[in-house]
XYZ file of C-alpha atoms in Angstrom:
138
model
C 0.000 0.000 0.000
C 1.161 3.510 -0.779
C 0.988 4.486 2.887
C 3.187 1.618 4.148
C 6.165 1.920 1.792
C 8.411 3.674 4.298
C 7.610 1.301 7.169
C 7.801 -1.802 4.955
C 10.942 -0.951 2.985
C 12.646 1.620 5.227
C 12.877 3.957 2.239
C 11.094 7.252 1.863
C 11.658 7.878 -1.832
C 10.165 4.771 -3.481
C 7.397 4.742 -6.064
C 5.239 1.675 -5.328
C 4.160 -0.081 -8.534
C 2.336 -3.120 -7.181
C 0.801 -6.014 -9.103
C -2.609 -4.417 -9.621
C -2.165 -0.869 -8.332
C 0.227 1.881 -9.198
C 0.313 4.378 -6.392
C 1.172 7.774 -7.774
C -0.659 11.087 -7.829
C -3.692 11.068 -10.089
C -3.751 13.598 -12.956
C -5.556 16.800 -11.910
C -8.409 16.664 -14.492
C -9.353 13.226 -13.125
C -9.310 14.534 -9.553
C -11.491 17.464 -10.648
C -14.035 15.155 -12.305
C -14.146 12.915 -9.225
C -14.625 15.971 -6.997
C -17.658 17.008 -9.063
C -19.228 13.577 -8.607
C -18.512 13.563 -4.874
C -19.940 17.069 -4.450
C -23.321 16.055 -5.893
C -23.491 13.459 -3.112
C -24.789 10.322 -4.856
C -22.144 7.645 -5.294
C -24.207 4.783 -6.729
C -23.893 3.249 -10.161
C -24.361 5.563 -13.111
C -25.311 5.050 -16.733
C -22.466 5.591 -19.199
C -23.165 8.719 -21.260
C -23.375 8.504 -25.052
C -20.217 10.634 -25.260
C -18.254 7.837 -23.597
C -19.449 5.285 -26.134
C -18.628 7.692 -28.950
C -15.135 8.348 -27.553
C -14.451 4.596 -27.459
C -15.792 4.131 -30.982
C -13.723 7.048 -32.317
C -10.558 5.776 -30.630
C -10.987 2.243 -31.998
C -11.579 3.547 -35.502
C -8.705 6.040 -35.345
C -6.130 3.660 -33.865
C -7.246 0.282 -35.216
C -9.456 1.103 -38.220
C -12.136 -0.856 -36.376
C -15.807 0.070 -36.483
C -17.416 -0.829 -33.161
C -21.160 -0.598 -32.638
C -22.406 0.882 -29.368
C -24.151 -2.416 -28.581
C -20.785 -4.207 -28.732
C -19.341 -2.149 -25.865
C -19.703 -3.638 -22.392
C -18.671 -1.843 -19.236
C -17.458 -3.896 -16.302
C -16.139 -3.191 -12.816
C -12.587 -4.391 -13.434
C -10.193 -6.602 -15.344
C -11.034 -9.825 -13.488
C -14.831 -9.532 -13.975
C -14.182 -8.598 -17.616
C -12.045 -11.705 -18.061
C -14.825 -13.818 -16.524
C -17.306 -12.295 -18.984
C -15.014 -13.149 -21.908
C -14.444 -16.708 -20.643
C -18.196 -17.257 -20.380
C -18.923 -15.653 -23.768
C -16.268 -17.361 -25.872
C -15.736 -20.758 -24.253
C -17.775 -23.625 -22.860
C -17.328 -25.612 -19.637
C -14.407 -28.064 -19.939
C -12.737 -26.007 -22.709
C -9.014 -25.413 -22.242
C -7.741 -21.913 -21.583
C -4.036 -21.141 -21.570
C -2.485 -18.484 -19.384
C 1.156 -17.459 -19.483
C 3.123 -17.423 -16.230
C 4.047 -15.242 -14.521
C 0.523 -13.857 -14.408
C -1.800 -12.110 -11.976
C -3.075 -15.051 -9.823
C -6.806 -14.186 -10.062
C -6.661 -14.898 -13.819
C -6.170 -18.606 -13.072
C -8.997 -18.463 -10.531
C -11.383 -17.132 -13.198
C -10.599 -20.090 -15.452
C -11.190 -22.646 -12.684
C -14.263 -20.926 -11.217
C -15.885 -21.026 -14.654
C -15.248 -24.778 -14.958
C -12.666 -24.482 -17.730
C -9.445 -26.483 -17.918
C -6.443 -24.366 -16.972
C -3.348 -24.807 -19.132
C -0.255 -23.003 -17.894
C 2.521 -21.903 -20.207
C 5.723 -20.370 -18.860
C 7.008 -17.252 -20.530
C 10.702 -17.012 -21.363
C 12.747 -14.271 -19.771
C 14.850 -12.754 -22.564
C 17.089 -9.730 -22.015
C 15.082 -8.482 -19.054
C 11.590 -8.960 -20.502
C 9.199 -11.841 -21.073
C 8.396 -13.487 -24.404
C 6.095 -16.312 -25.450
C 7.989 -19.499 -26.282
C 6.168 -20.003 -29.585
C 7.929 -23.306 -30.300
C 6.480 -24.966 -27.219
C 2.901 -23.729 -27.679
C 0.890 -26.473 -29.313
């Protein structure tokens, strides 16, 4: 946690970049937008505005030449629930799903919790980064 770095590592000047969180100051426009939401006082779920859908569609077309229909966009609460949605949508129980280690441990949990067969594949460490060993993937 960002507030335990000094007590945990006996260093004051560390930037904690954990597995799922990166603890650094949030960009001011994001803080301003969050402040506006907090000031209105209701913190429940909200409906995504049409402008958000359009921004996603524009970005996909601009960067990937991909036309995405609004109905194809699904919002989810995080990466793990999104992965579970994809597993359920594109595979059937007992299908095999490969994950590459090292990986965020909840990814394997999603595979097992959705009654799929987990296949692990170890990445190769090459010159300080990881690569898929394409020869051993069958």
